[in-house]
Coordinates of C-alpha atoms in Angstrom, one line a residue:
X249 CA 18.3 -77.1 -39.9
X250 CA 15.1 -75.5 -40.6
X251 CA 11.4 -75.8 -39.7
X252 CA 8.2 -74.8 -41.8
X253 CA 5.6 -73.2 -40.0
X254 CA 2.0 -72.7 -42.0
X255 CA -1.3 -70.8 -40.8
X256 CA -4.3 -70.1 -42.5
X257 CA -6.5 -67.3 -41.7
X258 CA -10.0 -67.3 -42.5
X259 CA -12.8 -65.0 -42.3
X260 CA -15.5 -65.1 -41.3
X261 CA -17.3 -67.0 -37.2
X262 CA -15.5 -67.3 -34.5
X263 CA -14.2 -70.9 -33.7
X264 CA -13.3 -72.0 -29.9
X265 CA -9.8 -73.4 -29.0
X266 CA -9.6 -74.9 -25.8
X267 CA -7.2 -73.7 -23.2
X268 CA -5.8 -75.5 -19.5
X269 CA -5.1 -73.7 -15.9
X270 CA -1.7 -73.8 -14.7
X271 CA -0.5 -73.7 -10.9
X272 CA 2.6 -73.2 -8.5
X273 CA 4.7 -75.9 -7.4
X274 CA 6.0 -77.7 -4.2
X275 CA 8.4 -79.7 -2.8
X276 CA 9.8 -82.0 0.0
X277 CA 11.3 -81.3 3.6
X278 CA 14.2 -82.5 5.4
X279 CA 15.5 -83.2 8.9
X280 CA 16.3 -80.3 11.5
X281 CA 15.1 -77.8 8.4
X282 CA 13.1 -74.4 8.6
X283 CA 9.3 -74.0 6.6
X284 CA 7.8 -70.9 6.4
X285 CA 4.6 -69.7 4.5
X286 CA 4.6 -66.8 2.4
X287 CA 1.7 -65.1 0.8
X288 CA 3.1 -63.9 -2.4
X289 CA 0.7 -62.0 -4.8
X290 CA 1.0 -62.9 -8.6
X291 CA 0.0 -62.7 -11.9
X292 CA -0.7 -65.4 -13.9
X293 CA -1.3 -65.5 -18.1
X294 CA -3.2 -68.2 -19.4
X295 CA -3.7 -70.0 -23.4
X296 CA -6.5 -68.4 -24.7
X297 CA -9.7 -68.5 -24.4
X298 CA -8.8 -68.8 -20.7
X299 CA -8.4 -66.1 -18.6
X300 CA -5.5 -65.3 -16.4
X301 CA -6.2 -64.6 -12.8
X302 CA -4.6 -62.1 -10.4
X303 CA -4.3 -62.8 -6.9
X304 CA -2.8 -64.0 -3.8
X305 CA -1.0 -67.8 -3.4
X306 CA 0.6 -68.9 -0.1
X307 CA 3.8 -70.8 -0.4
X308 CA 5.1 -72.9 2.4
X309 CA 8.6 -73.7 1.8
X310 CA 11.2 -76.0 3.6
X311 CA 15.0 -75.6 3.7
X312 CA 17.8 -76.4 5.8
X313 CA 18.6 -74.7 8.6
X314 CA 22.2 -74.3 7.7
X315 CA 24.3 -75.0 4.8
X316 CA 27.8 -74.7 3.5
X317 CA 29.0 -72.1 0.3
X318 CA 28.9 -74.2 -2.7
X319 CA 26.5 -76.8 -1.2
X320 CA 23.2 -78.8 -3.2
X321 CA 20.5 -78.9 -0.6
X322 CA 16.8 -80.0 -0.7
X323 CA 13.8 -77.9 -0.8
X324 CA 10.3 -78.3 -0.7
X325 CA 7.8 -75.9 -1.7
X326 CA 4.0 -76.3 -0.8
X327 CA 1.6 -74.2 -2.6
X328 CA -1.7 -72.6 -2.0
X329 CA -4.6 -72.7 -4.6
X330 CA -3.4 -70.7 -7.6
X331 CA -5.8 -67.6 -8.4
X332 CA -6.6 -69.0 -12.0
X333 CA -10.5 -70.4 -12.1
X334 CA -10.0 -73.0 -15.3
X335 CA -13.4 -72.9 -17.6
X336 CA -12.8 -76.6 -18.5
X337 CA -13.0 -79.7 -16.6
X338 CA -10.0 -81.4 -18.0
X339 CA -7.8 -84.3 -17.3
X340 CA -4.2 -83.5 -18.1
X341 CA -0.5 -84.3 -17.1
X342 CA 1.1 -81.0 -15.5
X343 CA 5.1 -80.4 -15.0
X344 CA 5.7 -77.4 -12.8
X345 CA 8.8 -75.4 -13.2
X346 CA 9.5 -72.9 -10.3
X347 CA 11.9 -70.0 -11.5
X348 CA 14.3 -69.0 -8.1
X349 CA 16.7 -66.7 -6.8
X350 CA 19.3 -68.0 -4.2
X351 CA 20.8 -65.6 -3.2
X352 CA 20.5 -63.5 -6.1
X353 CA 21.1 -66.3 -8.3
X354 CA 19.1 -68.0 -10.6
X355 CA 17.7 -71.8 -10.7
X356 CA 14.8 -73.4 -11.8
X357 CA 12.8 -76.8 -9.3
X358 CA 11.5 -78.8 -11.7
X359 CA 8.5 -81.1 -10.6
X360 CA 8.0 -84.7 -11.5
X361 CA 4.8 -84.7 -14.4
X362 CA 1.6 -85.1 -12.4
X363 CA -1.8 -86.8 -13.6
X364 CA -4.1 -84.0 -13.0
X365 CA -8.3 -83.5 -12.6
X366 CA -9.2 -79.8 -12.8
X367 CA -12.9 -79.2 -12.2
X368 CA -14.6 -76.0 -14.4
X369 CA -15.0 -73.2 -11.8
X370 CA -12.5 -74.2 -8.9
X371 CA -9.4 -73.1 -8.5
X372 CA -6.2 -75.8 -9.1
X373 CA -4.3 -76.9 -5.6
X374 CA -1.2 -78.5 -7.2
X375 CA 0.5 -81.2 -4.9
X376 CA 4.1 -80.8 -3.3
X377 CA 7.1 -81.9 -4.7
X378 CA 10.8 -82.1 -4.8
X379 CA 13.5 -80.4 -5.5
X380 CA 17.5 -79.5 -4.6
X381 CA 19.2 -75.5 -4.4
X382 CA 22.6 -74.8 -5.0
X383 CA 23.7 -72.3 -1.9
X384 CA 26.4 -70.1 -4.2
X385 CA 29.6 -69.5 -4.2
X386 CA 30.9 -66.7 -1.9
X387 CA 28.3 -66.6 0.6
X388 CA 30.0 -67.6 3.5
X389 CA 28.9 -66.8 6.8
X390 CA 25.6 -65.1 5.3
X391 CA 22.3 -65.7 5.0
X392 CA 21.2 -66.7 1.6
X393 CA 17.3 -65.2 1.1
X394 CA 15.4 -67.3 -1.5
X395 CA 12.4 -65.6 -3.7
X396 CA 10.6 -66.9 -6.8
X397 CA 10.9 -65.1 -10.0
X398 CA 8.6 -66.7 -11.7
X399 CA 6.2 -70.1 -11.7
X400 CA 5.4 -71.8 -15.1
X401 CA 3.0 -74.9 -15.5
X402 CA 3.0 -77.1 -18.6
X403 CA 0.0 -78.9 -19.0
X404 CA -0.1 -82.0 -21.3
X405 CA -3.2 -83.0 -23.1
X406 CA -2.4 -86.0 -25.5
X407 CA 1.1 -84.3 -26.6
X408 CA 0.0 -80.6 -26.9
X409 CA 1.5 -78.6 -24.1
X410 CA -0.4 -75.4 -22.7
X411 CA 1.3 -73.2 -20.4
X412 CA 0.1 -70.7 -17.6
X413 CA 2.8 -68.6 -16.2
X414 CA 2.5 -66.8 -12.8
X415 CA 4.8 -64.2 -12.1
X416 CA 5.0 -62.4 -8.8
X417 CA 3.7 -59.0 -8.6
X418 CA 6.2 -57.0 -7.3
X419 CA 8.9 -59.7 -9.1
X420 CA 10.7 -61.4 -8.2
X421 CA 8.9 -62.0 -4.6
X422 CA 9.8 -61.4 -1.1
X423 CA 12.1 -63.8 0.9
X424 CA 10.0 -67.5 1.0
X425 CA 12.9 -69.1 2.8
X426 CA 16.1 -68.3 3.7
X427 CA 19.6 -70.5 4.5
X428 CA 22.4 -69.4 6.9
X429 CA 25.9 -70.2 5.7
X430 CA 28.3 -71.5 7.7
X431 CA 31.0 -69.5 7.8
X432 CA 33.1 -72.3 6.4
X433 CA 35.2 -73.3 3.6
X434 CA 33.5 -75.3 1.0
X435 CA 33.7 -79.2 0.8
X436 CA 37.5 -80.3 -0.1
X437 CA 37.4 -82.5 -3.3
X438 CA 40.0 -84.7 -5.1
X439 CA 39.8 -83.0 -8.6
X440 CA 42.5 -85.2 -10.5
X441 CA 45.3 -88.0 -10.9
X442 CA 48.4 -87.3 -13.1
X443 CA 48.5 -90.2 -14.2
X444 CA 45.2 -92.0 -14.0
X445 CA 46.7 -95.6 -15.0
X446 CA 50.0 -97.9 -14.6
X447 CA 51.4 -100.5 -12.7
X448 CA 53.1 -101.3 -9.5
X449 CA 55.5 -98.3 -9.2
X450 CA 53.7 -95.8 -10.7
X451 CA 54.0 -91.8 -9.3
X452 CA 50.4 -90.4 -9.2
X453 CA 50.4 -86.6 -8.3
X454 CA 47.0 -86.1 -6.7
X455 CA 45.3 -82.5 -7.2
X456 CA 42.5 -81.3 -5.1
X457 CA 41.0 -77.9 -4.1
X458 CA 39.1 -76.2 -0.9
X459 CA 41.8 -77.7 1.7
X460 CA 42.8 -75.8 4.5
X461 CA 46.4 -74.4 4.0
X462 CA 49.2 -77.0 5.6
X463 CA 50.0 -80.7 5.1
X464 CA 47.7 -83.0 3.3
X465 CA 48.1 -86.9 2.6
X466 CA 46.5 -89.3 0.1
X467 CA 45.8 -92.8 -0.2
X468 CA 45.0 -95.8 -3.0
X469 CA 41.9 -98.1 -2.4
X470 CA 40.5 -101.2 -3.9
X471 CA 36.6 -101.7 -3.8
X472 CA 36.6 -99.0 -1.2
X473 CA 39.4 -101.1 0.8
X474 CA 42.3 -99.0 1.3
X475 CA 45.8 -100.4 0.1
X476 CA 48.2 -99.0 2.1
X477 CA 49.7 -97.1 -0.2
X478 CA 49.8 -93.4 1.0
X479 CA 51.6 -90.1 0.1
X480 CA 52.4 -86.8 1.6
X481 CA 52.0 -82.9 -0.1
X482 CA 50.1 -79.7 0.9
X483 CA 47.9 -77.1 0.2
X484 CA 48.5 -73.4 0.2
X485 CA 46.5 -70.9 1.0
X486 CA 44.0 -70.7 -1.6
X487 CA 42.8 -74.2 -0.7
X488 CA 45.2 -75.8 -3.9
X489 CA 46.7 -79.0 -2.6
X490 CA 48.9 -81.4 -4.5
X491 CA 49.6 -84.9 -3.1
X492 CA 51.9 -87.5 -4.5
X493 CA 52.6 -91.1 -4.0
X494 CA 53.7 -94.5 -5.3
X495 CA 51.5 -97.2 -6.6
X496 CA 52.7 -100.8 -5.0
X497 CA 49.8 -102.7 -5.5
X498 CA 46.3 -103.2 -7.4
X499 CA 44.1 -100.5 -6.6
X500 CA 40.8 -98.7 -8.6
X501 CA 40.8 -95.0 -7.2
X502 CA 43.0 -92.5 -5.3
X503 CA 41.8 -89.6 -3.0
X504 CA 43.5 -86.5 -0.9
X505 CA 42.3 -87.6 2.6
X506 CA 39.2 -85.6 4.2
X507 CA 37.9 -84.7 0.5
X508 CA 34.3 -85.8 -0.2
X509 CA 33.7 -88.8 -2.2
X510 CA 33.6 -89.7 -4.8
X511 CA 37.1 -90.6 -5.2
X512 CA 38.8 -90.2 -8.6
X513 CA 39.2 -93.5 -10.2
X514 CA 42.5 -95.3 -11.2
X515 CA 43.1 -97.9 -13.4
X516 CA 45.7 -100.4 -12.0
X517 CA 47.8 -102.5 -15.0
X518 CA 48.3 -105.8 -14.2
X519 CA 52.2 -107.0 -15.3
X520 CA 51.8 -110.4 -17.4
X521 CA 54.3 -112.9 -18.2
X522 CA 55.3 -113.5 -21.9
X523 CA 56.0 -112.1 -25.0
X524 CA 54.9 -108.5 -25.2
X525 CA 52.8 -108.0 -28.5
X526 CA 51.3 -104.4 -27.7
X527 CA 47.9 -103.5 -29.8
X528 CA 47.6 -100.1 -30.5
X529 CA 44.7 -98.2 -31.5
X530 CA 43.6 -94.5 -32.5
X531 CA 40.0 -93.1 -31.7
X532 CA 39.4 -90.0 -33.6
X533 CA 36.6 -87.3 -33.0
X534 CA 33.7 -87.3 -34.3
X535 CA 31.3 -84.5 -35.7
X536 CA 29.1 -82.2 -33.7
X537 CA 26.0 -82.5 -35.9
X538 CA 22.4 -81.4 -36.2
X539 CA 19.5 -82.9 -38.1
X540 CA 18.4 -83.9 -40.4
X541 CA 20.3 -82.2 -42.5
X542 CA 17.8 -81.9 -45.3
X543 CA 15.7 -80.4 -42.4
X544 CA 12.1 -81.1 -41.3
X545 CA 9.3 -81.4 -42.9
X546 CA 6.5 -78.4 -42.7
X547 CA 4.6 -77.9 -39.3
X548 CA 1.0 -77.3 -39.6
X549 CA -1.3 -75.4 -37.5
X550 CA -4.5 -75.5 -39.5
X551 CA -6.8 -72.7 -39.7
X552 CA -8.4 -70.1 -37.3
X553 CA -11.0 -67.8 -37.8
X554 CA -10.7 -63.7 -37.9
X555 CA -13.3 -63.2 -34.8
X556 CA -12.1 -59.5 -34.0
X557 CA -10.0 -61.1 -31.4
X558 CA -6.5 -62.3 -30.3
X559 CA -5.9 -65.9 -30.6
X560 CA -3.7 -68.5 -29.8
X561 CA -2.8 -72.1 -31.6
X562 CA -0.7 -74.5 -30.6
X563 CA 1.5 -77.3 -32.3
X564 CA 4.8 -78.7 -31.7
X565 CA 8.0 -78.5 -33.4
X566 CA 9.4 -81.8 -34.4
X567 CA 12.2 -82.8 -32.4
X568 CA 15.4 -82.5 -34.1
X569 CA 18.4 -84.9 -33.4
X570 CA 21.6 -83.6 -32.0
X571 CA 24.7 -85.9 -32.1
X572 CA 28.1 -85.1 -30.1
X573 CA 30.9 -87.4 -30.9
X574 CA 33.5 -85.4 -30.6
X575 CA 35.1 -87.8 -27.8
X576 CA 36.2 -84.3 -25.5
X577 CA 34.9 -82.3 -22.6
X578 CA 32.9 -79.4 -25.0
X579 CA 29.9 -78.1 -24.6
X580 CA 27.0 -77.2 -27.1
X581 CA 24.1 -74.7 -27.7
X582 CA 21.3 -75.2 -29.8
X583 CA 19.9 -71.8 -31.1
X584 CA 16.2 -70.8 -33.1
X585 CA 15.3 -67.8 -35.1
X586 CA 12.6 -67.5 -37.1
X587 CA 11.5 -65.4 -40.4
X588 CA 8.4 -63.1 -40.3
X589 CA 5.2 -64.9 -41.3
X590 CA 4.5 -63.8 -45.1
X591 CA 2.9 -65.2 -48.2
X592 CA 5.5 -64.2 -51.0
X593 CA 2.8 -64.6 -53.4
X594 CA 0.3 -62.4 -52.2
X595 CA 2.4 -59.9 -50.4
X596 CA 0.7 -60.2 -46.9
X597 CA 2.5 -60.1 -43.9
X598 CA 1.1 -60.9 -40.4
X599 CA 4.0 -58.1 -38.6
X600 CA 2.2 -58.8 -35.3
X601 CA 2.5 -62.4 -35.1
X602 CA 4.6 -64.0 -32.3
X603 CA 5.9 -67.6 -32.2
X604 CA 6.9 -68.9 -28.9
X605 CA 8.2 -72.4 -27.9
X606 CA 8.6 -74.5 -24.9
X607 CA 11.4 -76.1 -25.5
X608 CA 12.6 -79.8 -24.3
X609 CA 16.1 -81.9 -24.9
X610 CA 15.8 -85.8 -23.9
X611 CA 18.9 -87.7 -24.1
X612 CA 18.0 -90.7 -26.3
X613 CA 21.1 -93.0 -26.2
X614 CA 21.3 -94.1 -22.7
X615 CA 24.9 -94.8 -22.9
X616 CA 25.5 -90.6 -23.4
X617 CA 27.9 -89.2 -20.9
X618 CA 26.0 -86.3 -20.7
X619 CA 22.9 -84.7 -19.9
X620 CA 21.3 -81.8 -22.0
X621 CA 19.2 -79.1 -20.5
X622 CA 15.9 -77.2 -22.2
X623 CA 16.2 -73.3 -22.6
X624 CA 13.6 -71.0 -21.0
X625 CA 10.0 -70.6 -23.0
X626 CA 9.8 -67.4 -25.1
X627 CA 9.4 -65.8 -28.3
X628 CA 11.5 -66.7 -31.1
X629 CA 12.5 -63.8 -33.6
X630 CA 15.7 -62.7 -36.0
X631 CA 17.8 -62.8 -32.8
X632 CA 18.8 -66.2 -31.7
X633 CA 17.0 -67.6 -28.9
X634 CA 18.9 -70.9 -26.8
X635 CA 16.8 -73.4 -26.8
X636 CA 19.2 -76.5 -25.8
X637 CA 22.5 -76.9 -24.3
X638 CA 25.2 -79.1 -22.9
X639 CA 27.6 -78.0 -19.9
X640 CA 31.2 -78.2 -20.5
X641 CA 32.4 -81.1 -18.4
X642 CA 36.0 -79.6 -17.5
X643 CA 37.9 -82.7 -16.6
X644 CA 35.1 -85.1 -17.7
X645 CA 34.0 -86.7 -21.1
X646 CA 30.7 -84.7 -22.8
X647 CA 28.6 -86.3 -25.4
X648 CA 26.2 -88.4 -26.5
X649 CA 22.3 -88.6 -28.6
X650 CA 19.8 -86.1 -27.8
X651 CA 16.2 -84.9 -29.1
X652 CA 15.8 -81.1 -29.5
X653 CA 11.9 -79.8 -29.4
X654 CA 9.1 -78.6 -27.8
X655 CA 5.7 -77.2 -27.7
X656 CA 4.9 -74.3 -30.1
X657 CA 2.2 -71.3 -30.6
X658 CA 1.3 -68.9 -31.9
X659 CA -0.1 -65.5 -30.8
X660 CA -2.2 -64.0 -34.1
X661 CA -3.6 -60.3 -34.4
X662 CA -7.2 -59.6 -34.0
X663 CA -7.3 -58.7 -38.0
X664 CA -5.4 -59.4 -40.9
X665 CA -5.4 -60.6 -44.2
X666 CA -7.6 -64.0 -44.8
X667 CA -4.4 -65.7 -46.4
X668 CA -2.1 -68.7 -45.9
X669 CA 1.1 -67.4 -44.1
X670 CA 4.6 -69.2 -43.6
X671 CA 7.5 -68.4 -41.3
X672 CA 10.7 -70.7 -41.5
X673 CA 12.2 -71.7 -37.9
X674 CA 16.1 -72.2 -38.3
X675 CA 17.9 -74.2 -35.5
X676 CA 21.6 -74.0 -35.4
X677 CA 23.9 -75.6 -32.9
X678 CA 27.9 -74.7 -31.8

């Protein structure tokens, strides 16, 4: 599928585009948990005409004492004022994404979006908010140092995004928190029933992973009200445990005992007096499509005025649909590259020229089993950029209706040919 970008240079004044402030982010605490403030000097880059801002911002930050490997905890980050002094007084809505390490590992805190006031000449002070860490894999009995790569605000003023990006100078930052992990295994889990159906007298071998080596049972439930039916197995030393056991009665999920919840569900079928007249049916997969397939029609940015200077524009990129009915556990990546900006008539070329989005996925068919996630804001060029995805789901069912776009802009030369310029944008998905 492929989008039409248009821009038209002309010569002659300079016009004025108007340009938002960004800021840092925050989040909230927890019981018997650790906050510590950290002044962290940064960067930040601003749309023009407003100028970025060097300085110093102070984060206070709040995380658990203590945590296991492999272990989703909360975290709340409090920032100072950011350096950037906005030249506007502006109402807008503004969704903070804070870039971490955790331990070396990458994750991004995502705020709720925020009605905001930002008054010409003071700096912003954006409000906490909440967030969860993954402490990784492999990092037991250390302690797990967190830093911030990078901060990036999104500012929405009736549906045009503008984004300010603060990035720590030296980057990433020095520790702003820090988790000790317990020098424990991580959280046993039930990870499968073979099978998951049948009726009374049914053998279910029950899988799990993370138990400590030696004799494990299971058991059946019903609404969370355990049967009675129980089984016996082990685990060996990597933590692999198989269960089995028999089925006697009605029951909705089976679980190796001392895993975490939730327990993997098991559908119980009922026997029925009568003549047996079975109904069979075949579901088969559907297509992994993007559109539409005719593509989209051309995006506009209007006109800007050669003024000796850089400039920016911004649009948006139509959202394109992305359907997964395969009926599997597959995953999906939507990719964008572009075309150089040239009018084939004329010969012109604006070589110089950079197109960036801010990309966004929405699920749009509540009933999707999955979620889709938004790639990270850059340039797009002749080498494909990810702007979308969807996770594998390894044992569980992917899928669903999403909405593939985001904000766009683009970065012009100070001089060029007055002409009309075009670049096609090609998303692709696999």
């Amino acid at each position: 599928m492929s989008t039409t970008f248009r821009r038209r240079v002309l010569a002659g004044a300079g016009a004025l585009s108007l340009a938002l402030t960004g800021g840092v982010v925050a989040l909230t605490g927890t019981a018997q948990a650790a906050t510590k403030t950290t002044p962290v000097p940064v960067k930040c880059v601003a749309p023009a005409p407003q100028p970025g801002a060097n300085g110093t911002q102070n984060f206070t930050v709040t995380v658990p004492d203590t945590a296991k490997a492999g272990q989703t905890v909360p975290i709340t980050i409090d920032p100072g004022e950011t350096p950037v002094v906005p030249m506007f007084t502006i109402d807008t809505v503004n969704t903070i994404k804070a870039k971490l390490l955790v331990g070396g590992a990458a994750q991004t805190v995502t705020s709720p979006p925020v009605e905001s006031h930002q008054e010409a000449g003071k700096k912003a002070d954006p409000p906490p908010f909440s967030g969860t860490i993954t402490i990784p894999d492999g990092t037991e009995g250390t302690t797990v140092q967190i830093t911030i790569d990078q901060v990036i605000t999104d500012a929405d003023l009736g549906g045009t995004i503008y984004t300010t990006t603060c990035t720590p100078d030296p980057r990433p930052s020095a520790s702003i928190g820090s988790v000790a992990v317990e020098a424990l295994p991580k959280d046993p889990i039930t990870t499968r029933l073979t099978p998951n159906s049948g009726k009374a007298g049914t053998a279910v071998a029950v899988t799990g992973a993370n138990f400590p080596a030696g004799p494990v049972t299971c058991s059946a439930a019903l609404a969370g009200t355990a049967t009675g039916d129980v089984g016996t197995g082990t685990a060996d030393a990597s933590g692999a445990a198989t269960c089995n056991l028999t089925i006697t009665k009605k029951a909705d999920s089976i679980k190796i005992d001392g895993s975490v919840p939730p327990a993997k569900p098991f559908v119980f079928v009922e026997e029925q007096a009568g003549v047996k007249n079975p109904v069979d049916i075949e579901v088969l997969p559907g297509p992994l499509a993007l559109g539409p397939k005719d593509g989209q029609p051309a995006v506009s940015f209007g006109s800007v005025t050669i003024n000796g200077k850089a400039q920016s524009v911004f649009g948006a990129f139509n959202a394109a649909t992305v359907q997964d009915f395969r009926g599997g556990s597959l995953g999906w990546d939507v990719t964008a590259t572009r075309t150089p900006f040239l009018n084939a008539a004329t010969g012109h070329s604006m070589a110089k020229a950079q197109l960036g989005i801010q990309p966004t996925c929405t699920v749009t068919n509540p009933d999707s089993p999955s979620t889709c996630s938004a790639g990270t804001p850059g340039a797009i060029t002749d080498t494909p950029m990810k702007v979308a995805s969807q996770a594998a789901g390894g044992e569980e069912l992917t899928g669903g209706e999403f909405a593939v776009g985001g904000a766009a802009m683009i970065q012009l030369p100070p001089f060029m040919f007055a002409d009309t310029y075009q670049s096609v944008v090609t998303f692709s998905i696999a």
